[in-house]
Short mmCIF file of C-alpha atoms and ligand atoms in Angstrom, two decimals:
data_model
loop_
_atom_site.label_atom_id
_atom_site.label_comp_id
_atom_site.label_asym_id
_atom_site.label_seq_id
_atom_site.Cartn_x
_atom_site.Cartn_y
_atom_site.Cartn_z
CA UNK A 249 89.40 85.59 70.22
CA UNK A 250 88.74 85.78 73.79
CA UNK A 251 91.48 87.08 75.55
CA UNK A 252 92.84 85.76 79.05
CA UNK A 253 91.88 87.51 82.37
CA UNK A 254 94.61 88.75 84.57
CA UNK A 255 94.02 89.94 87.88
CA UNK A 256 95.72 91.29 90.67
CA UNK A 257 95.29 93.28 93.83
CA UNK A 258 97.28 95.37 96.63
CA UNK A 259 96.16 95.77 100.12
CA UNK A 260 95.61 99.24 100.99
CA UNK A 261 97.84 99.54 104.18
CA UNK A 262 100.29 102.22 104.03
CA UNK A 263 102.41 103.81 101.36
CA UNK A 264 104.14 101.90 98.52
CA UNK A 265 108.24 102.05 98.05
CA UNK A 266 110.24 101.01 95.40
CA UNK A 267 110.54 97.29 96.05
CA UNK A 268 106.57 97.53 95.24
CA UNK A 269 107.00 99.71 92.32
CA UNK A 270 109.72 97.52 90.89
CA UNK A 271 108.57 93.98 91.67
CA UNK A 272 105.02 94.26 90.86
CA UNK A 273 103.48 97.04 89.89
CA UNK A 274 106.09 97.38 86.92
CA UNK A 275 105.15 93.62 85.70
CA UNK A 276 101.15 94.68 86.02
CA UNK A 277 102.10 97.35 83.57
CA UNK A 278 103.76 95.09 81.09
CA UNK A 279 101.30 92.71 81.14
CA UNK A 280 99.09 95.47 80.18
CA UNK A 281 101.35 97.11 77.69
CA UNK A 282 102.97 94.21 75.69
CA UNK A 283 100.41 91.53 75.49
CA UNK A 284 97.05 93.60 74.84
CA UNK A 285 96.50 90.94 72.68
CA UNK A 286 96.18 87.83 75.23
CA UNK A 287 95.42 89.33 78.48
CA UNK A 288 92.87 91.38 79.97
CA UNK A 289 93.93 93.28 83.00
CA UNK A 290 92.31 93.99 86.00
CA UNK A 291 93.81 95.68 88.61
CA UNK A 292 92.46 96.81 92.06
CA UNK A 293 93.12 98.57 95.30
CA UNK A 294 92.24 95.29 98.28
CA UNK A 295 90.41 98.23 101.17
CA UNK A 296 88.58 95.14 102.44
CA UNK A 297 91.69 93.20 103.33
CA UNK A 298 93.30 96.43 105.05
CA UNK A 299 90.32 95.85 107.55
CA UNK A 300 91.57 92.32 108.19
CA UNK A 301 94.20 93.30 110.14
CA UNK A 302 93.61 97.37 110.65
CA UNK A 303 89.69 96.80 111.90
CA UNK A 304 90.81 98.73 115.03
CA UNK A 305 92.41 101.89 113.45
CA UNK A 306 90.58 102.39 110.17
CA UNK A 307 91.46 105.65 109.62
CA UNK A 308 94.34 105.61 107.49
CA UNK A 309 93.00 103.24 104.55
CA UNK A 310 90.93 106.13 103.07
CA UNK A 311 94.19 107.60 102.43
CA UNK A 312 96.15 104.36 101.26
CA UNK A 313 93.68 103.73 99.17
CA UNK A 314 93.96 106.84 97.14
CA UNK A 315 97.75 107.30 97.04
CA UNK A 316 97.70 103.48 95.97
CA UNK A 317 95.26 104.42 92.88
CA UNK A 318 97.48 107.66 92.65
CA UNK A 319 100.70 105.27 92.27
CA UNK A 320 98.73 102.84 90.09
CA UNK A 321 98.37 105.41 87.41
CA UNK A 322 101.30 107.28 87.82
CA UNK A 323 103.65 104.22 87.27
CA UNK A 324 101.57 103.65 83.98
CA UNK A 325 98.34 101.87 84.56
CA UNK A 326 96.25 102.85 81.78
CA UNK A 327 92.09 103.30 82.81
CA UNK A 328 91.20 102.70 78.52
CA UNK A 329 93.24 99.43 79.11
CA UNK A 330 92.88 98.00 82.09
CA UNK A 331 90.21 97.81 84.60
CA UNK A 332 91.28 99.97 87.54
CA UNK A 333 88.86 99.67 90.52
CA UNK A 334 88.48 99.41 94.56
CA UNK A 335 87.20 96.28 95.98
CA UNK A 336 84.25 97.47 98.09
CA UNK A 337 83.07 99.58 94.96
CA UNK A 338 82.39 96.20 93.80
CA UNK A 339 79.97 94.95 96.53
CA UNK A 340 79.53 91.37 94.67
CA UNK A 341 83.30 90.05 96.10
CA UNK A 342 81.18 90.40 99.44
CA UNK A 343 78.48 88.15 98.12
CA UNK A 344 81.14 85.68 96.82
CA UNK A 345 82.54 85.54 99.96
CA UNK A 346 79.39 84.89 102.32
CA UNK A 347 78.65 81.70 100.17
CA UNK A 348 82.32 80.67 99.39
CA UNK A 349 82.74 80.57 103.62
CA UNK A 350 79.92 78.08 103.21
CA UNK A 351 81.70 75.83 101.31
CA UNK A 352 85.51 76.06 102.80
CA UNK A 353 86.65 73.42 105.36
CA UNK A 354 88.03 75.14 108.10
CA UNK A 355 91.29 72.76 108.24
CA UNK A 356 92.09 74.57 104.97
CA UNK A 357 91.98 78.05 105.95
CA UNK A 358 94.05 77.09 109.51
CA UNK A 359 96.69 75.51 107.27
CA UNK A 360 97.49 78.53 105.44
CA UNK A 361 101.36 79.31 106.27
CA UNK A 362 100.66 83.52 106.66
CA UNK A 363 97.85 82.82 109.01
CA UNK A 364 100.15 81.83 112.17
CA UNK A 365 103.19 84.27 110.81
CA UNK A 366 101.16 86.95 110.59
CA UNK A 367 99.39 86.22 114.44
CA UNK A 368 103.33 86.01 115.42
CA UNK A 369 104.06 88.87 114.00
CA UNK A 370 101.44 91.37 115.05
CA UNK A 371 101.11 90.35 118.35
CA UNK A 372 100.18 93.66 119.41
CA UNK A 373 96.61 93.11 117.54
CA UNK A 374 94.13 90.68 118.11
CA UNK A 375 93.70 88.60 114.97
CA UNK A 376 91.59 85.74 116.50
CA UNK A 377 88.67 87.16 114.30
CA UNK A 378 86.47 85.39 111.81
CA UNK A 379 87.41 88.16 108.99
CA UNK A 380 91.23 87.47 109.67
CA UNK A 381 90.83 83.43 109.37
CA UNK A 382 88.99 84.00 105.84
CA UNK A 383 91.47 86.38 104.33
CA UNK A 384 91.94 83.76 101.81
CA UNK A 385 88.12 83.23 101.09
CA UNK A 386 87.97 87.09 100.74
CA UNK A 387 91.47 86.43 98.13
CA UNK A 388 89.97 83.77 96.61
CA UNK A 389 86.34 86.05 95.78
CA UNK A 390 88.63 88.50 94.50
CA UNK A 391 90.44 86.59 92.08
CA UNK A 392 87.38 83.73 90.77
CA UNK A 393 84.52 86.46 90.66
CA UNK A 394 86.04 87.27 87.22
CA UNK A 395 87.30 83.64 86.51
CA UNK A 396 91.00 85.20 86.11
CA UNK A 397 93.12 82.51 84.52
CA UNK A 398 96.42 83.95 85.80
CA UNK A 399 97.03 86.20 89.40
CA UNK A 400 100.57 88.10 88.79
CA UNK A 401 101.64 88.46 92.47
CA UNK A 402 104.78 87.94 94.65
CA UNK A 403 106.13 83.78 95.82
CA UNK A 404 105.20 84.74 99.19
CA UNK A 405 100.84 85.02 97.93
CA UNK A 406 101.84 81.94 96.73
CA UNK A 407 100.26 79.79 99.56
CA UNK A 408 97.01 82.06 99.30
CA UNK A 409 96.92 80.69 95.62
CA UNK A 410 96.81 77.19 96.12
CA UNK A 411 93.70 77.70 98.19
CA UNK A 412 91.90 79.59 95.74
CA UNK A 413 92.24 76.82 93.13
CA UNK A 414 90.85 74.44 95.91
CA UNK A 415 87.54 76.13 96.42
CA UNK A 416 87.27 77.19 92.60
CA UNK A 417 87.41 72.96 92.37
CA UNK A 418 85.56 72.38 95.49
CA UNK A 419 82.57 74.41 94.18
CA UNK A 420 82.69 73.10 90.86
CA UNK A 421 82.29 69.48 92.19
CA UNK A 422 79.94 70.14 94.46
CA UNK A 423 77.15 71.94 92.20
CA UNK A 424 78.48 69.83 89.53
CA UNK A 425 79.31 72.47 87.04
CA UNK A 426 82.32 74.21 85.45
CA UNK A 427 81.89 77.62 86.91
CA UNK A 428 85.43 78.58 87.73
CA UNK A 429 88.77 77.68 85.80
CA UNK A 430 91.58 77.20 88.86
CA UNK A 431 93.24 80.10 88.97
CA UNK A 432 97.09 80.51 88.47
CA UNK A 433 100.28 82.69 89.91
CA UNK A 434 102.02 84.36 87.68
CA UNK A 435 105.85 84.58 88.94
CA UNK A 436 108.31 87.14 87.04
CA UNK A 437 111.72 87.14 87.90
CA UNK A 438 112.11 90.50 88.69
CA UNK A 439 114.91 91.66 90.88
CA UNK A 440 114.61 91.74 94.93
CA UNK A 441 115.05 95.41 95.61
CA UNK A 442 117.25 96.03 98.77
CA UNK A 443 116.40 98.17 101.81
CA UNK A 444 118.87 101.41 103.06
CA UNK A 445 120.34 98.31 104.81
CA UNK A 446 120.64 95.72 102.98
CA UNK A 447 117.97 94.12 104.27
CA UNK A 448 114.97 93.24 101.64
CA UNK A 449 113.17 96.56 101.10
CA UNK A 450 109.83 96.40 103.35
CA UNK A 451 107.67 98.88 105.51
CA UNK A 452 108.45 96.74 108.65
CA UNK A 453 111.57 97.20 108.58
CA UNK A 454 112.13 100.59 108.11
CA UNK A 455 114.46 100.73 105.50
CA UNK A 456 112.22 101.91 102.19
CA UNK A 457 112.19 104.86 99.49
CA UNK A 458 108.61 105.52 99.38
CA UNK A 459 106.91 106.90 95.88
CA UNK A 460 105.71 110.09 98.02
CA UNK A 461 109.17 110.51 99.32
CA UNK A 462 110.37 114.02 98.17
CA UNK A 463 113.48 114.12 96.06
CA UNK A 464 115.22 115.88 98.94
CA UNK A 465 113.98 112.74 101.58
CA UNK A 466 115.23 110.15 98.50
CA UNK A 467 118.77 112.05 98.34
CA UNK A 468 119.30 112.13 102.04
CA UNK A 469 118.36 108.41 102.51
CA UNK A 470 120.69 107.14 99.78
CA UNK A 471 123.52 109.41 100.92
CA UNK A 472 123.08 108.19 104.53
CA UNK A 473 123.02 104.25 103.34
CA UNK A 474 125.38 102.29 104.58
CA UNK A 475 128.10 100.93 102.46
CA UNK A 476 130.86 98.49 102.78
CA UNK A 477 131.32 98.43 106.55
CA UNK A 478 135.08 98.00 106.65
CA UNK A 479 135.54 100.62 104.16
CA UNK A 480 136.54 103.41 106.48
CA UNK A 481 138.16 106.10 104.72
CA UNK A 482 138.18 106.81 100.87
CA UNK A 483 141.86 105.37 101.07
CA UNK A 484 140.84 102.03 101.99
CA UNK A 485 139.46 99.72 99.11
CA UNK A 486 136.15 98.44 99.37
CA UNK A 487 134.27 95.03 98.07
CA UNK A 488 131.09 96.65 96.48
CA UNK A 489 129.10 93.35 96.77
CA UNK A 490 129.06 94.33 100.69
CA UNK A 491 127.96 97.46 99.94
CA UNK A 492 123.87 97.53 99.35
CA UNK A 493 124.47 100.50 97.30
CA UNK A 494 125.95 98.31 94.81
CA UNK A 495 122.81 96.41 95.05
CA UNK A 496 121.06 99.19 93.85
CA UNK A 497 122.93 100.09 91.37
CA UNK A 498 122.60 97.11 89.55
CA UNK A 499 118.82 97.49 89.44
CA UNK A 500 118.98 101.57 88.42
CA UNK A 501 122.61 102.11 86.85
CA UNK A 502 123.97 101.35 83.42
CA UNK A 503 126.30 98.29 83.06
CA UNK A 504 129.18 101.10 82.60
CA UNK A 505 128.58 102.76 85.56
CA UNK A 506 128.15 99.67 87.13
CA UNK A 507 131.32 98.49 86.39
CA UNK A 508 132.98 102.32 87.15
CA UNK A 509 131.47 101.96 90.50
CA UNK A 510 132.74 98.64 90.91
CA UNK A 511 136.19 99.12 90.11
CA UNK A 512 136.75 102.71 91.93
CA UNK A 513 135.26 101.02 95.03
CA UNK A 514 137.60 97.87 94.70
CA UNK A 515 140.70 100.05 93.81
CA UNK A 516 139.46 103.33 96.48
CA UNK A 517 139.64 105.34 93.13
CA UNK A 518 136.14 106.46 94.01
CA UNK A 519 134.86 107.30 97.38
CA UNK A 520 131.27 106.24 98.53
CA UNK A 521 129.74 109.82 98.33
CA UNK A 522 130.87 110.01 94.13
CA UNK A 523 129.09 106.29 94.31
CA UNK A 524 125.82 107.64 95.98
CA UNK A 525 125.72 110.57 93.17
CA UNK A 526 125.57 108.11 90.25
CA UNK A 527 122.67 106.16 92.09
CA UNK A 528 120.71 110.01 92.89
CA UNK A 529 120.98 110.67 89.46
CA UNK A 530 119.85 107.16 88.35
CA UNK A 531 117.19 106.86 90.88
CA UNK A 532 115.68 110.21 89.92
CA UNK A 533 116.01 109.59 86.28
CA UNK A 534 113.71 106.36 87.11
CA UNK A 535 111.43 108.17 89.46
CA UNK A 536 110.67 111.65 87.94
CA UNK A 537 108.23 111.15 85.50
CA UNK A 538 106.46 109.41 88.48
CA UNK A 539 106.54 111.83 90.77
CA UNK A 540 105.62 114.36 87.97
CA UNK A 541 102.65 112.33 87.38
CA UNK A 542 101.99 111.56 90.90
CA UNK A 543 101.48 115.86 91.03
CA UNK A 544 99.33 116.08 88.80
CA UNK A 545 97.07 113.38 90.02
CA UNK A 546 97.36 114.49 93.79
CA UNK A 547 95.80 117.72 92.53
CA UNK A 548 93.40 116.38 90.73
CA UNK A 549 91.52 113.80 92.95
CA UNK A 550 88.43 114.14 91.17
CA UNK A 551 89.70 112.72 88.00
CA UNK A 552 91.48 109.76 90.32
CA UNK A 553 87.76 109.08 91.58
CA UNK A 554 86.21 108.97 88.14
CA UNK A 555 88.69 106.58 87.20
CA UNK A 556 88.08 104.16 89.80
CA UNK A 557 84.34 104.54 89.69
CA UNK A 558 84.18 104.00 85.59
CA UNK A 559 86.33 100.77 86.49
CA UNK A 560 84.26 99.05 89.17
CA UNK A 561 81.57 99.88 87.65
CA UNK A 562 82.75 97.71 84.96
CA UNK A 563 84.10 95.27 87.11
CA UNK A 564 80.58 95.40 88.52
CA UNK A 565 79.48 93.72 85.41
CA UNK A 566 81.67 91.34 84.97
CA UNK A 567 81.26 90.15 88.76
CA UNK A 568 77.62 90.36 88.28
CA UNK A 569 77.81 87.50 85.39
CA UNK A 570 79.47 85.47 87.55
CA UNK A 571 77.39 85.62 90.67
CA UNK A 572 74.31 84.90 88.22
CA UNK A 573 75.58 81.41 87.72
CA UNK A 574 77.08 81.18 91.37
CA UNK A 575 73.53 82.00 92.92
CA UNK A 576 71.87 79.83 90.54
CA UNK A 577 74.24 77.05 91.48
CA UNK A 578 73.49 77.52 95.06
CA UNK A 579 69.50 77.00 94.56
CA UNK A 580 68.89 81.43 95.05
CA UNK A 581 67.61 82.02 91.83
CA UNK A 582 64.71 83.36 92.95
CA UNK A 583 66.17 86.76 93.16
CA UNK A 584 67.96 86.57 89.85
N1 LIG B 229 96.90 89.59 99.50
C1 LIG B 229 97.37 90.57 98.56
C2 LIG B 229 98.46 91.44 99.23
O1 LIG B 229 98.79 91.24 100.36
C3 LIG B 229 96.28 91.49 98.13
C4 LIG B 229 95.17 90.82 97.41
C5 LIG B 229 93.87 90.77 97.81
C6 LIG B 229 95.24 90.11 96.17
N2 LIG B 229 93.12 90.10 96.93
C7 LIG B 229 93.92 89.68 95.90
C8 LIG B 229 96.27 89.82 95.29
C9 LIG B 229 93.62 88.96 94.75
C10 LIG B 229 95.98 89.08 94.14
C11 LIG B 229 94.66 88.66 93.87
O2 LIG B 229 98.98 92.35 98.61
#
């Protein structure tokens, strides 16, 4: 039976922290790991999409891109199960573009929510560029190139989504064939992972544990978190659902300790710093064998490089039966 094709993708800007680790890259790995049977996974590192809005300083997504390969693997992304590769090792998502920017309306790609949001927010860059508008076309080649039935990624790619499965239908009606099945998100509820702050857990705003964040940086940011702001002194009781502390705790801690935490904070039979230990200890139980395998892949780069080659050039083939039926759909047979 042929099995289902799952793909996904992470742009290679910057480092990735533990709302990452826990909200998506953990479901990529179960995907992999519990339903070998039905899905077919490939995963890749988006160094195209970096450029979209990082054309001006390029030099750091060399680096991302590695450390995001490193973290792939190290948080259980298996190379003899899933296809591990970087986008512009796979030069036919380029081709797929060019021709799919023939075919998209323009009204389309301005009506995408994250274009404006994204202007607003990085109003320090100039994103009136052609390569910014068609970040979705580029999303779209991505995801259709392998005619992926299901994209696991976060609500907010959502948008994104809904544009890929109008130019998968757009092409198919206009060359009159059934090239590419529409494409669909795959939402886990997984929990939101709170910043040092409270705040959601994002590079932006400062508030993240990073995966390359020493276990001396991880203890010193939990035990400077905030807690319960009118919890003053270890006399006074606390309410632990202020604290986000507690938040965290109830993604890495036991359902004792959570409710041992709970009740010495409500009762001030525990202080905050004998609250932070239990969430160190949890928090490097959870990250160790990452970080131990993060070690050995950071010394190792070669092998990291092998990996990702062997995968896009399999990728490669795949793609390549794709853009065999694209080109012939688009009268350039000739070169096939
Ligand atoms: N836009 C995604 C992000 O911001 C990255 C991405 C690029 C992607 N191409 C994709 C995700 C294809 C899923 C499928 O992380």
């Amino acid at each position: 039976m042929d099995r289902e094709r799952v793909l996904s993708g992470m742009q290679a800007s910057g480092k990735l922290h533990l709302g990452n680790l826990v909200g998506a890259l953990k479901n990529w790995v179960d995907l992999q790991n519990n339903r070998q049977d039905k899905y077919d996974c490939f995963y890749f590192v988006a160094d195209w999409h970096a450029l979209t809005t990082g054309y001006a300083n390029p030099s750091t997504i060399k680096e991302s891109t590695q450390d995001l390969l490193i973290n792939f693997i190290a948080a259980g992304l298996d190379p003899d199960k899933s296809t591990i590769f970087i986008q512009s090792m796979v030069p036919q998502h380029a081709e797929l573009h060019l021709l799919l920017s023939m075919i998209t309306p323009l009204g389309w790609l301005e009506r995408v929510p994250t274009y404006k949001e994204k202007q607003e927010q990085l109003k320090d860059r100039d994103l009136s560029t052609y390569g910014f508008l068609g970040y979705p076309v580029l999303q779209t080649a991505d995801i259709i190139i392998y005619r992926a039935k299901h994209v696991p990624v976060g609500i907010d790619q959502f948008p994104h989504l809904e544009i890929s499965r109008e130019i998968a239908r757009r092409f198919n009606y206009l060359y009159n064939r059934d090239v590419f099945p529409e494409p669909e998100g795959l939402l886990t509820e997984f929990p939101k992972v709170p910043g040092l702050d409270g705040r959601k857990m994002s590079k932006s705003y400062d508030n993240a544990i990073y995966l390359s964040d020493s276990p001396e940086i991880v203890e010193q940011k939990i035990r400077t978190m905030m807690t319960d702001p009118a919890r003053k002194r270890k006399t006074d009781k606390g309410e632990p659902e202020l604290s986000p502390v507690y938040h965290l705790h109830k993604i890495f801690s036991s359902k004792e300790e959570l409710d041992i935490v709970a009740h010495g904070c409500r009762t001030a039979e525990i202080g905050c710093i004998d609250c932070k230990k239990i969430l160190i200890k949890n928090i490097f139980a959870y990250l160790t064998p990452i970080w131990k395998k993060r070690n050995e892949l950071i010394s190792n780069p070669d092998m990291v490089l092998e990996i990702a080659r062997k995968g896009s050039q399999k990728a490669g083939n795949v793609a390549e039966e794709t853009m065999k039926l694209v080109r012939e759909a688009m009268g350039l047979s000739c070169r096939v």
